[in-house]
Amino acid sequence: LIFGAIEVERTWGLSWKRAESRRSRLDSGAELKQIALELRDLAVRVKAYREAERQRAEEREAQQRIDDELRERARREKERMGWLREEAAAWKEAERIRSYAAAVEASLKEVVETSALQEWMSWTSRVAASLDPIENGDAGGWFDIAEG
C-alpha cells in the first residue's frame, strides 16, 4: 500500500490535493480508486487547458500575420504615393521649363539670331524631356510596387 503524501497543484487554476501523513496508509482500494479518478479528472482538465492555450496561441499568431500584412500594405502604399508625387513634381517642372522656353522664344525670336535661339530651344527641350517621367520612361514605377 501507499505511504506518504500525494499532492498535485498548478498555478493556472487547476488543482487537486490529497495529503496523507507519513504514518498513515491508504487502507482501502476505494481510496486508491478515488485518487485515480481524481487524477484522471485533473488530467482531462489539464489537457483541455493546454488545448485552449494552443488555440489562443494560434489565434495570436494569425492576428500577428494579419497585422504584419496590413503594415506591409500601408508601407507599400506610402511608397507608391511618394513615387507618384515625385513623378508629378518632375512632370510639372518639365512643363514649367517648356512654358518658359516657349515664352522666351516668343519674346526673343525677332531679336536673337535664329540658329542660336533654335539651339537653345533644342537644349531646353532635351532638359525638359529628361525631367519628364512620361517622356523618359520613368512614369508608373509605382506599378511595380503595387504588384509586389
Short mmCIF file of C-alpha atoms in Angstrom, two decimals:
data_model
loop_
_atom_site.label_atom_id
_atom_site.label_comp_id
_atom_site.label_asym_id
_atom_site.label_seq_id
_atom_site.Cartn_x
_atom_site.Cartn_y
_atom_site.Cartn_z
CA LEU A 1 0.00 0.00 0.00
CA ILE A 2 0.97 3.64 -0.40
CA PHE A 3 2.59 5.66 2.37
CA GLY A 4 3.32 9.38 2.37
CA ALA A 5 1.69 12.33 0.66
CA ILE A 6 0.11 12.81 -2.73
CA GLU A 7 -0.14 16.42 -3.86
CA VAL A 8 -0.78 17.92 -7.29
CA GLU A 9 -1.15 21.65 -7.84
CA ARG A 10 -0.85 24.04 -10.81
CA THR A 11 -0.85 27.80 -10.67
CA TRP A 12 -3.27 28.18 -13.57
CA GLY A 13 -6.28 27.25 -11.52
CA LEU A 14 -6.49 23.52 -11.75
CA SER A 15 -5.60 21.85 -8.53
CA TRP A 16 -6.08 18.62 -6.74
CA LYS A 17 -4.71 17.89 -3.32
CA ARG A 18 -4.76 14.90 -1.15
CA ALA A 19 -2.36 14.72 1.70
CA GLU A 20 -1.76 11.83 3.97
CA SER A 21 0.56 11.88 6.90
CA ARG A 22 3.75 9.88 6.64
CA ARG A 23 2.43 7.45 9.15
CA SER A 24 -0.94 6.83 7.60
CA ARG A 25 -1.73 4.30 4.96
CA LEU A 26 -4.23 4.20 2.22
CA ASP A 27 -6.11 1.25 3.50
CA SER A 28 -8.80 0.58 1.02
CA GLY A 29 -8.99 0.04 -2.66
CA ALA A 30 -11.82 2.57 -2.64
CA GLU A 31 -9.41 5.32 -1.58
CA LEU A 32 -6.96 4.34 -4.30
CA LYS A 33 -9.79 4.24 -6.83
CA GLN A 34 -10.92 7.73 -5.73
CA ILE A 35 -7.38 9.07 -6.12
CA ALA A 36 -7.13 7.53 -9.58
CA LEU A 37 -10.48 9.06 -10.61
CA GLU A 38 -9.46 12.47 -9.31
CA LEU A 39 -6.11 12.26 -11.12
CA ARG A 40 -7.87 11.27 -14.33
CA ASP A 41 -10.26 14.23 -13.95
CA LEU A 42 -7.31 16.53 -13.38
CA ALA A 43 -5.56 15.14 -16.47
CA VAL A 44 -8.67 15.83 -18.56
CA ARG A 45 -8.82 19.42 -17.28
CA VAL A 46 -5.09 19.92 -17.91
CA LYS A 47 -5.47 18.59 -21.45
CA ALA A 48 -8.41 20.95 -22.09
CA TYR A 49 -6.45 23.86 -20.66
CA ARG A 50 -3.44 23.09 -22.87
CA GLU A 51 -5.65 22.79 -25.95
CA ALA A 52 -7.27 26.14 -25.17
CA GLU A 53 -3.81 27.69 -24.72
CA ARG A 54 -2.68 26.22 -28.05
CA GLN A 55 -5.74 27.67 -29.78
CA ARG A 56 -5.16 31.09 -28.20
CA ALA A 57 -1.52 30.99 -29.36
CA GLU A 58 -2.62 30.11 -32.90
CA GLU A 59 -5.13 32.97 -32.85
CA ARG A 60 -2.44 35.39 -31.65
CA GLU A 61 -0.10 34.21 -34.42
CA ALA A 62 -2.85 34.56 -37.05
CA GLN A 63 -3.63 38.06 -35.83
CA GLN A 64 0.08 38.91 -35.90
CA ARG A 65 0.26 37.76 -39.53
CA ILE A 66 -2.77 39.92 -40.38
CA ASP A 67 -1.24 42.92 -38.59
CA ASP A 68 2.09 42.40 -40.37
CA GLU A 69 0.33 42.22 -43.75
CA LEU A 70 -1.62 45.41 -43.03
CA ARG A 71 1.57 47.21 -42.02
CA GLU A 72 3.30 46.00 -45.21
CA ARG A 73 0.38 47.16 -47.37
CA ALA A 74 0.45 50.57 -45.68
CA ARG A 75 4.21 50.81 -46.23
CA ARG A 76 3.86 49.92 -49.92
CA GLU A 77 1.01 52.41 -50.35
CA LYS A 78 3.07 55.16 -48.74
CA GLU A 79 5.99 54.31 -51.03
CA ARG A 80 3.72 54.33 -54.10
CA MET A 81 2.31 57.70 -53.09
CA GLY A 82 5.83 59.06 -52.69
CA TRP A 83 6.81 57.91 -56.17
CA LEU A 84 3.63 59.35 -57.66
CA ARG A 85 4.26 62.70 -56.01
CA GLU A 86 7.88 62.73 -57.21
CA GLU A 87 6.81 61.91 -60.76
CA ALA A 88 4.10 64.58 -60.72
CA ALA A 89 6.62 67.15 -59.44
CA ALA A 90 9.14 66.18 -62.14
CA TRP A 91 6.43 66.37 -64.81
CA LYS A 92 5.34 69.80 -63.54
CA GLU A 93 8.95 71.03 -63.60
CA ALA A 94 9.33 69.79 -67.19
CA GLU A 95 6.12 71.60 -68.14
CA ARG A 96 7.38 74.80 -66.48
CA ILE A 97 10.61 74.61 -68.46
CA ARG A 98 8.68 74.07 -71.72
CA SER A 99 6.39 77.00 -70.95
CA TYR A 100 9.32 79.21 -70.04
CA ALA A 101 11.21 78.24 -73.18
CA ALA A 102 8.14 78.97 -75.33
CA ALA A 103 7.75 82.38 -73.66
CA VAL A 104 11.44 83.20 -74.22
CA GLU A 105 11.22 82.08 -77.83
CA ALA A 106 8.14 84.23 -78.42
CA SER A 107 9.75 87.29 -76.91
CA LEU A 108 13.20 86.91 -78.48
CA LYS A 109 12.58 85.46 -81.93
CA GLU A 110 12.69 88.91 -83.50
CA VAL A 111 15.82 89.94 -81.57
CA VAL A 112 18.11 86.89 -81.31
CA GLU A 113 19.79 85.04 -84.15
CA THR A 114 17.55 82.20 -85.27
CA SER A 115 20.17 79.45 -85.08
CA ALA A 116 21.23 80.40 -81.55
CA LEU A 117 17.62 80.52 -80.43
CA GLN A 118 16.90 77.17 -82.09
CA GLU A 119 19.95 75.64 -80.40
CA TRP A 120 18.80 76.97 -77.02
CA MET A 121 15.23 75.74 -77.63
CA SER A 122 16.55 72.32 -78.57
CA TRP A 123 18.61 72.23 -75.38
CA THR A 124 15.63 73.27 -73.19
CA SER A 125 13.53 70.61 -74.91
CA ARG A 126 16.13 67.93 -74.05
CA VAL A 127 16.30 69.16 -70.43
CA ALA A 128 12.51 69.08 -70.11
CA ALA A 129 12.34 65.62 -71.69
CA SER A 130 14.99 64.28 -69.29
CA LEU A 131 12.94 65.51 -66.33
CA ASP A 132 9.55 64.42 -67.67
CA PRO A 133 8.76 60.91 -66.38
CA ILE A 134 6.30 60.38 -69.23
CA GLU A 135 8.92 61.08 -71.88
CA ASN A 136 11.92 59.49 -70.19
CA GLY A 137 10.16 56.21 -69.34
CA ASP A 138 10.18 56.62 -65.57
CA ALA A 139 6.42 57.10 -65.29
CA GLY A 140 4.50 54.44 -63.44
CA GLY A 141 7.38 52.95 -61.46
CA TRP A 142 4.92 52.63 -58.62
CA PHE A 143 3.02 49.97 -60.63
CA ASP A 144 5.82 47.54 -59.81
CA ILE A 145 5.38 48.26 -56.12
CA ALA A 146 1.64 47.58 -56.35
CA GLU A 147 2.35 44.15 -57.78
CA GLY A 148 4.98 43.29 -55.18
#
